[in-house]
Every structure is written in C-alpha cells, then in structure tokens.
Amino acid sequence: MAEAKETTTQDHRGTVLDVLRQLLDGHQASTAVLEVVTKLVSRNEELEKLLARLRAKGNSSERVTKEQLDLFLRELPEASNSALAEANAALQKEIEQHGGREEKPARPRQPPVRRPAPESLRREDNLLTVPGDSRPCPTCGKARKCVLHETTEVIDFKPAEVFVRRDIREVLACDACDAEMERAPMGDKVVAGGAYGSGLVAKLVIDKYDMGVPLHRQGEELARLGLPMPSSSMSDQIMWATDVLRPVWKSLIADVLGAVVMHIDSTSLPVLDRDHPKGSTMGSLWGLVGDEDVAAYLYTSTGKQRAQRPGEIGPLDLLTARKGPVCADAANLFDAAFKSGGVIEVGCNMHARRYFKKALDANDLRAAIPIAAYKTLYDVEDTVRGADPERRREARQTRSRPVYDELLVWIRTYAPAEPPSSLLGKALQYVENQHVALTRFIDDGRLPIDNGIVERLHRRPAVGRRSYLFAGSHAAGERAAIAYSILGTCRLIGVDPWAYLTDVIPRLARDTLADADRRALTPKAWQWSRGR
C-alpha cells in the first residue's frame, strides 16, 4: 500500500495546478475545482510578493535574499521588445551558469547541550554545605561525613572595580658615603603628575570612541563604582591620551599610503565652531584602510578635496603622496588624483549595486536582474575569500567575467530607452560611466570588489554621532580621528584595544622613546612583538 502511494506521488510532478489537473483528469467537477484553486494560488503569490517587499522595506540593510529575488524575477513583466527580452535571457543564463556558492557539508545535527564555560575565565570556588539540621543521619542520628563534592560550573558576573593603586617607590641610599640616592621609576600614568592610571584612561577612550558612550554616561557608571569623576576631567584625560598617541597615528597613515591596496571613504562629523554663523559646522572623517590590516582616519573641517585650515590634510593632498591602486566611490573629489597617472582607480561595486537596490525598492522589478547578477559576483568572492591573489584572479576570470560582460550588455541595451532621471536610469548611467574602474578587480586578484571594509569601519563614528552628537572643536575632531584610527586598526587585526592602550600609552607618555621607536608602536607591530 505504501509503495503504491509513493509511486503515485512520484508520477505527478510540476506546479500545484499541473498536479491538480492530472489528478482531476476526466472528473466532472474538474473545471470548478481548478477555477477555485487557480484563484487561491494567484492570491498566495500576491501575498508572497507583498511579504517580500515588506521585509525589504522593514530591513535597513541592502540585502536581498534568494527567495525575494526569485519572487521579483517571476513577477518581472515581459520586455517591451525583443532586444530587451534577449538581454534579459542572456544575463539570466550567465547568472544561472556561474552563480551559487560552494556549499560546505552540513554538520551532523547534535542534541542541544549547554555550552561549557570558556577555559580562559577565572574559576572561583563557591563551597555549598549541607544545612546543619540535615547533616545528621536520619536513621541512626550520627553525624554524616563528606564523601565527595559535586561541581557545577555557573557563569556569573561581578561589576568592574575602580581601585586605588598605591605606587610605593623604592629609594636606595649608600651607608658608606653620602652619594646620590636612587629612586624606582614612576608608575604608569598618562600625565606625570596626574591622578589617573593608564587602565582607566584606556577605558575612557574605548568607551567613547569604540562603544559610543558619551562622557556623562561614563561618569554615571564610574559613580556607581564609587568614583565621582567630572566630565571635564574625563575630557582632559582623553585629550592627553590622544596627544601622546599622535606618533602612532602618523605611522598608521604612512602604512596606509605604502600599502599595496588603499581604500578611502568619508563620513560626516558635526563640530561646534564659534566662528561659524550657526555655531557649528559639518566636518568630515576620511577613513583609510591599507591591505585590510591597517586603518587610519583624517579629520577635515569641510568635505572639500583640499585642506581649508592650517595643519589639516585634505583627501586630495593625501592622494598626491600615494602610488598604486585606490578603491573609492565615484566622487569627483578624487578625479584629479586618478588623472595624474600615479593613482589607479578601483571602483566600488557595492555603490553600483546600491543604485539598482534603490530602483527595486521603488517597485521597478527590472532592477531584480542586475541585482541577481551582483549576487553571483559576490557568490564568487565568497568562494575565494582568503585565497591567494592568483586563485582569486582565476576564479574571477572564469566565473565573474562572463557575468559582468553580460551585465554591461544588458545595461547598454536598456539605457537608450530609459530616462536618465529615473532611478534605474541613474543606476545604468553609473555603471556605464564607471565600468572600467568597476571591473578592474577581475583582472587583478589583489584588488577588492568593493569599498565595504571602510564603510563597515564607519559604523563606530556613526554610533558616536548618535550618542555624543558632535565634537566640541576642530581640535577634538582631530583627536577623534586619532582614536578611531587606532581602535579601527585593533578591530581589523583582532587586538584587544584595552590591553594595547594600557601598555602603549604609558610608554609614549614617558617621553623617552626616539621618534622611530614611537612610530613603531602600531597595533600590528605590538601584536607581532607579542608573538600573536
């Protein structure tokens, strides 16, 4: 019986309506049943499409799932002429042929178990004894003795502690003569005569710039721990810390300029400015990344390509000292540098895809086809992540090149009939104008497909803007650039920023290092010196 049922199920394949037609073949009520089910299927497809749109609008990310793309592509209206239809079919064929990621074998499903506590955590014994009235034996009344202990590990938490470190300095004197006495060196502090240690100062810097916690909230936390600390004192400590870190910041900028591949992108930073008619101005933080393992930020009082204030370095000023590939969006700020010949422009496909995503969000379903093409390109990148440049180049030539070539054909087929002012028209125009820079990654395995590494780095300044709203001055904007540079580099290479700052700030504050030694205290060099 079971075998007959299985055979029947396998014999009927296809869509719901196809299977139903086969099952109702010759039945007198087949027409009425098919009409009802057809309406239900149509309504179900409409609801699935609506749900996909709602999910896309409710999610601030630019991700479009495969299921959503499939729905949009099924809903795609027929092209108005044969050339457009052929372009659609050709691009979809390349997407199907070269898309998909190398699926890793699924791990065998394990029964749910409680995760063991990490071995790195300190263990603290908590002895639990049997209450006194339960210790005697209920049978004979004699005292029972302990035969074993059952141990259960429970992960717990203690609030952080603010403590007073008493630096007791040894003083040596000679009993035989009245020679000069010798004192032990001073304990680690940011300021020689200050009252705060480097561990506390490092926490202030990290909490403000990496965690986005404004000083008044940090003050509330410290007060709960027993330390009333005015915001002015916290601000002074951050100012002194970032000032001593300035040589490291300059080294990071030099490392970025000397990298094989450099990324650049900007984000805004509101700044109080007494000289401005509105009392504030919009500064810029220029994020730089070199070879994906060093980050640096530059602060400028405007978003212009050249420096506007003494001591500033504008993005174009910086690029004049650069030779080699630079990944950036298509902002005209960099045109002069790219035309000079020394700097090679590498386009950002994340920006190109974003234009099509805007068109899709505006219900232009034609944009689903190029978005599917970009998904294929990123599928290729996922399969070669971490591979050597030559293997990446080979995979891109084999799988990415046919898709991008067909995407460009699709764009040039659609562009003549699409108004340049429409969202899809702007997307087509962007890719057409920038296609040389956008496709440069295909021929060079060292180059990235997009500028996403800098955009992800901008999340920390974005969190800070929502919390402390603005920098107090242009000097504070530059100090923010120093902090974001060092913390961003620590994040890229997996260095604990508190351990790094606690060790490096006092060494710089002692002012006994040569300039070359100061510049060598970058997070990457510090990590290497510790064998990590």
Coordinates of N, CA, C and O in Angstrom, one line a residue, residues 62-66 69 73 91-92 94-96 98-101 347-360 366-383 385 399-400 402-411 424 426-442 448-451:
E62 N 20.9 46.3 2.9 CA 20.7 46.3 1.5 C 20.6 44.9 0.9 O 20.7 44.6 -0.2
R63 N 20.5 43.9 1.8 CA 20.5 42.5 1.5 C 19.2 42.1 0.8 O 18.1 42.6 1.2
V64 N 19.3 41.4 -0.3 CA 18.1 40.8 -0.9 C 18.3 39.3 -0.9 O 19.3 38.8 -1.5
T65 N 17.4 38.6 -0.3 CA 17.6 37.1 -0.2 C 17.3 36.5 -1.6 O 16.6 37.0 -2.4
K66 N 17.7 35.2 -1.7 CA 17.5 34.5 -2.9 C 16.0 34.3 -3.1 O 15.5 34.3 -4.3
L69 N 14.5 37.5 -4.5 CA 14.9 37.6 -5.9 C 14.1 36.7 -6.8 O 13.6 37.2 -7.9
L73 N 11.8 38.1 -9.8 CA 12.1 37.7 -11.2 C 10.8 37.0 -11.8 O 10.6 37.1 -13.0
L91 N 21.5 37.5 -19.8 CA 22.1 37.7 -18.4 C 21.7 36.7 -17.4 O 22.5 36.2 -16.6
Q92 N 20.4 36.3 -17.5 CA 19.9 35.3 -16.6 C 20.6 33.9 -16.8 O 20.9 33.2 -15.9
E94 N 23.8 33.5 -17.8 CA 25.1 33.6 -17.2 C 25.0 33.5 -15.7 O 25.8 32.9 -15.0
I95 N 23.9 34.1 -15.1 CA 23.7 34.1 -13.7 C 23.5 32.6 -13.2 O 24.2 32.2 -12.2
E96 N 22.7 31.9 -13.9 CA 22.4 30.5 -13.5 C 23.7 29.6 -13.7 O 23.9 28.7 -12.9
H98 N 27.0 30.6 -13.6 CA 28.1 30.9 -12.8 C 27.8 31.2 -11.3 O 28.7 31.5 -10.5
G99 N 26.5 31.3 -11.0 CA 26.1 31.7 -9.6 C 26.2 30.5 -8.7 O 26.6 29.4 -9.0
G100 N 25.8 30.8 -7.4 CA 25.9 29.8 -6.4 C 27.2 29.7 -5.7 O 28.2 30.0 -6.3
R101 N 27.1 29.4 -4.5 CA 28.4 29.3 -3.6 C 28.7 27.8 -3.4 O 27.8 27.0 -3.5
G347 N 37.0 50.8 -8.6 CA 35.6 51.1 -8.3 C 35.0 50.3 -7.2 O 35.5 49.2 -6.9
C348 N 33.9 50.8 -6.7 CA 33.2 50.1 -5.6 C 31.9 49.5 -6.2 O 30.9 50.3 -6.4
N349 N 31.8 48.2 -6.3 CA 30.6 47.6 -6.8 C 29.4 47.6 -5.8 O 28.3 47.4 -6.2
M350 N 29.8 47.8 -4.5 CA 28.7 48.0 -3.5 C 27.9 49.2 -3.9 O 26.7 49.2 -3.7
H351 N 28.6 50.3 -4.3 CA 27.9 51.5 -4.7 C 27.0 51.3 -5.9 O 25.9 51.8 -6.0
A352 N 27.6 50.6 -6.9 CA 26.9 50.3 -8.1 C 25.6 49.5 -7.9 O 24.5 49.8 -8.4
R353 N 25.7 48.5 -7.1 CA 24.6 47.7 -6.7 C 23.5 48.5 -6.0 O 22.3 48.3 -6.1
R354 N 24.0 49.4 -5.1 CA 23.1 50.2 -4.3 C 22.1 51.0 -5.2 O 20.9 51.2 -4.8
Y355 N 22.5 51.5 -6.3 CA 21.6 52.2 -7.2 C 20.5 51.3 -7.7 O 19.3 51.8 -7.8
F356 N 20.8 50.1 -8.1 CA 19.8 49.2 -8.5 C 18.9 48.8 -7.4 O 17.7 48.6 -7.6
K357 N 19.4 48.7 -6.2 CA 18.6 48.4 -5.0 C 17.6 49.5 -4.8 O 16.4 49.2 -4.4
K358 N 18.0 50.8 -5.0 CA 17.0 51.9 -4.8 C 15.9 51.8 -5.8 O 14.7 52.0 -5.5
A359 N 16.2 51.4 -7.0 CA 15.2 51.2 -8.1 C 14.3 50.1 -7.7 O 13.0 50.2 -7.9
L360 N 14.8 49.0 -7.2 CA 14.0 47.9 -6.8 C 13.1 48.2 -5.6 O 11.9 47.8 -5.6
R366 N 12.5 45.5 -12.9 CA 13.6 45.2 -13.8 C 15.0 45.2 -13.2 O 15.9 44.6 -13.6
A367 N 15.0 45.9 -12.0 CA 16.3 46.0 -11.3 C 16.7 44.7 -10.7 O 17.8 44.5 -10.2
A368 N 15.7 43.8 -10.6 CA 16.0 42.5 -9.9 C 17.0 41.7 -10.7 O 17.8 40.9 -10.2
I369 N 17.1 41.9 -12.0 CA 18.0 41.1 -12.9 C 19.5 41.5 -12.6 O 20.3 40.7 -12.3
P370 N 19.8 42.8 -12.6 CA 21.2 43.2 -12.3 C 21.6 42.9 -10.8 O 22.7 42.5 -10.5
I371 N 20.6 43.0 -9.9 CA 20.9 42.6 -8.5 C 21.2 41.1 -8.4 O 22.1 40.7 -7.7
A372 N 20.5 40.3 -9.2 CA 20.8 38.9 -9.2 C 22.2 38.7 -9.8 O 23.0 37.8 -9.4
A373 N 22.6 39.5 -10.8 CA 24.0 39.4 -11.3 C 25.0 39.7 -10.3 O 26.1 39.1 -10.1
Y374 N 24.8 40.8 -9.5 CA 25.7 41.1 -8.4 C 25.7 40.1 -7.4 O 26.8 39.8 -6.8
K375 N 24.6 39.4 -7.1 CA 24.7 38.3 -6.2 C 25.6 37.2 -6.6 O 26.4 36.6 -5.8
T376 N 25.6 36.9 -7.9 CA 26.5 35.9 -8.5 C 28.0 36.4 -8.3 O 28.8 35.6 -7.9
L377 N 28.2 37.7 -8.5 CA 29.6 38.2 -8.4 C 30.1 38.0 -6.9 O 31.2 37.6 -6.7
Y378 N 29.2 38.3 -6.0 CA 29.6 38.1 -4.6 C 29.6 36.7 -4.2 O 30.3 36.3 -3.2
D379 N 28.8 35.8 -4.8 CA 29.0 34.4 -4.6 C 30.4 33.9 -4.9 O 31.0 33.1 -4.2
V380 N 30.9 34.4 -6.0 CA 32.3 34.1 -6.4 C 33.3 34.6 -5.4 O 34.2 33.9 -5.0
E381 N 33.1 35.8 -4.9 CA 34.0 36.4 -3.9 C 34.0 35.5 -2.6 O 35.0 35.3 -1.9
D382 N 32.8 35.0 -2.3 CA 32.7 34.2 -1.0 C 33.5 32.9 -1.2 O 34.1 32.5 -0.2
T383 N 33.5 32.3 -2.3 CA 34.3 31.1 -2.5 C 35.8 31.3 -2.5 O 36.5 30.3 -2.2
R385 N 37.4 33.8 -0.7 CA 37.8 34.7 0.4 C 39.0 34.0 1.1 O 38.9 32.8 1.5
R399 N 34.4 32.9 -13.7 CA 33.0 33.0 -13.3 C 32.5 34.4 -13.3 O 31.3 34.7 -13.7
S400 N 33.3 35.4 -12.9 CA 32.8 36.8 -12.8 C 32.8 37.5 -14.1 O 31.9 38.3 -14.4
P402 N 32.3 36.5 -17.3 CA 31.1 36.4 -18.2 C 29.9 37.1 -17.7 O 29.1 37.6 -18.5
V403 N 29.7 37.0 -16.4 CA 28.5 37.7 -15.8 C 28.6 39.2 -16.0 O 27.6 39.9 -16.4
Y404 N 29.8 39.8 -15.7 CA 29.9 41.2 -15.8 C 29.8 41.7 -17.2 O 29.2 42.7 -17.5
D405 N 30.4 40.9 -18.1 CA 30.3 41.3 -19.5 C 28.9 41.3 -20.0 O 28.4 42.2 -20.7
E406 N 28.1 40.3 -19.6 CA 26.7 40.2 -20.0 C 25.9 41.3 -19.3 O 24.9 41.9 -19.8
L407 N 26.3 41.7 -18.0 CA 25.6 42.8 -17.3 C 25.8 44.1 -18.1 O 24.9 44.9 -18.2
L408 N 27.0 44.3 -18.6 CA 27.2 45.5 -19.4 C 26.4 45.6 -20.7 O 25.9 46.6 -21.1
V409 N 26.3 44.4 -21.3 CA 25.4 44.3 -22.5 C 24.0 44.6 -22.1 O 23.3 45.4 -22.8
W410 N 23.5 44.1 -21.0 CA 22.2 44.4 -20.5 C 22.0 45.8 -20.3 O 21.0 46.4 -20.7
I411 N 22.9 46.5 -19.6 CA 22.8 47.9 -19.3 C 22.8 48.7 -20.6 O 22.0 49.7 -20.7
L424 N 16.3 53.7 -12.2 CA 17.0 52.7 -12.9 C 18.0 53.4 -13.9 O 19.1 52.9 -14.2
K426 N 19.6 56.2 -13.5 CA 20.8 56.6 -12.8 C 21.7 55.4 -12.5 O 22.9 55.5 -12.6
A427 N 21.1 54.2 -12.2 CA 21.9 53.1 -12.0 C 22.7 52.6 -13.2 O 23.9 52.3 -13.2
L428 N 21.9 52.7 -14.4 CA 22.6 52.3 -15.6 C 23.7 53.3 -16.0 O 24.8 52.8 -16.4
Q429 N 23.5 54.5 -15.8 CA 24.5 55.5 -16.1 C 25.7 55.4 -15.2 O 26.8 55.6 -15.7
Y430 N 25.5 55.1 -13.9 CA 26.6 55.0 -13.0 C 27.6 53.8 -13.5 O 28.8 54.0 -13.5
V431 N 27.0 52.7 -13.7 CA 27.8 51.5 -14.1 C 28.5 51.8 -15.5 O 29.7 51.5 -15.7
E432 N 27.8 52.4 -16.4 CA 28.3 52.6 -17.7 C 29.5 53.6 -17.6 O 30.6 53.4 -18.2
N433 N 29.3 54.7 -16.8 CA 30.4 55.7 -16.7 C 31.6 55.1 -15.9 O 32.8 55.6 -16.2
Q434 N 31.4 54.2 -15.0 CA 32.5 53.7 -14.1 C 32.9 52.3 -14.4 O 33.7 51.7 -13.6
H435 N 32.5 51.7 -15.6 CA 32.7 50.3 -15.8 C 34.2 49.9 -15.8 O 34.5 48.8 -15.4
V436 N 35.1 50.8 -16.3 CA 36.5 50.4 -16.3 C 37.0 50.2 -14.9 O 37.7 49.2 -14.6
A437 N 36.7 51.2 -14.0 CA 37.2 51.0 -12.6 C 36.4 49.9 -11.9 O 37.0 49.2 -11.0
L438 N 35.1 49.7 -12.2 CA 34.3 48.7 -11.5 C 34.8 47.3 -11.9 O 34.6 46.4 -11.1
T439 N 35.3 47.1 -13.1 CA 35.7 45.7 -13.5 C 37.2 45.5 -13.3 O 37.7 44.4 -13.7
R440 N 37.9 46.4 -12.8 CA 39.4 46.3 -12.6 C 39.7 45.1 -11.7 O 40.8 44.5 -11.8
F441 N 38.9 44.8 -10.7 CA 39.2 43.7 -9.8 C 39.2 42.4 -10.4 O 39.9 41.4 -9.9
I442 N 38.6 42.2 -11.6 CA 38.5 40.9 -12.3 C 39.9 40.5 -12.8 O 40.2 39.3 -12.8
P448 N 40.1 44.5 -4.4 CA 38.8 44.1 -3.8 C 37.7 44.4 -4.8 O 37.8 45.2 -5.7
I449 N 36.5 43.8 -4.5 CA 35.4 44.0 -5.4 C 34.7 45.3 -5.0 O 34.0 45.9 -5.8
D450 N 34.8 45.8 -3.8 CA 34.1 47.0 -3.3 C 34.9 47.6 -2.2 O 36.0 47.2 -1.8
N451 N 34.4 48.7 -1.7 CA 35.0 49.5 -0.7 C 34.3 49.3 0.7 O 34.3 50.1 1.6

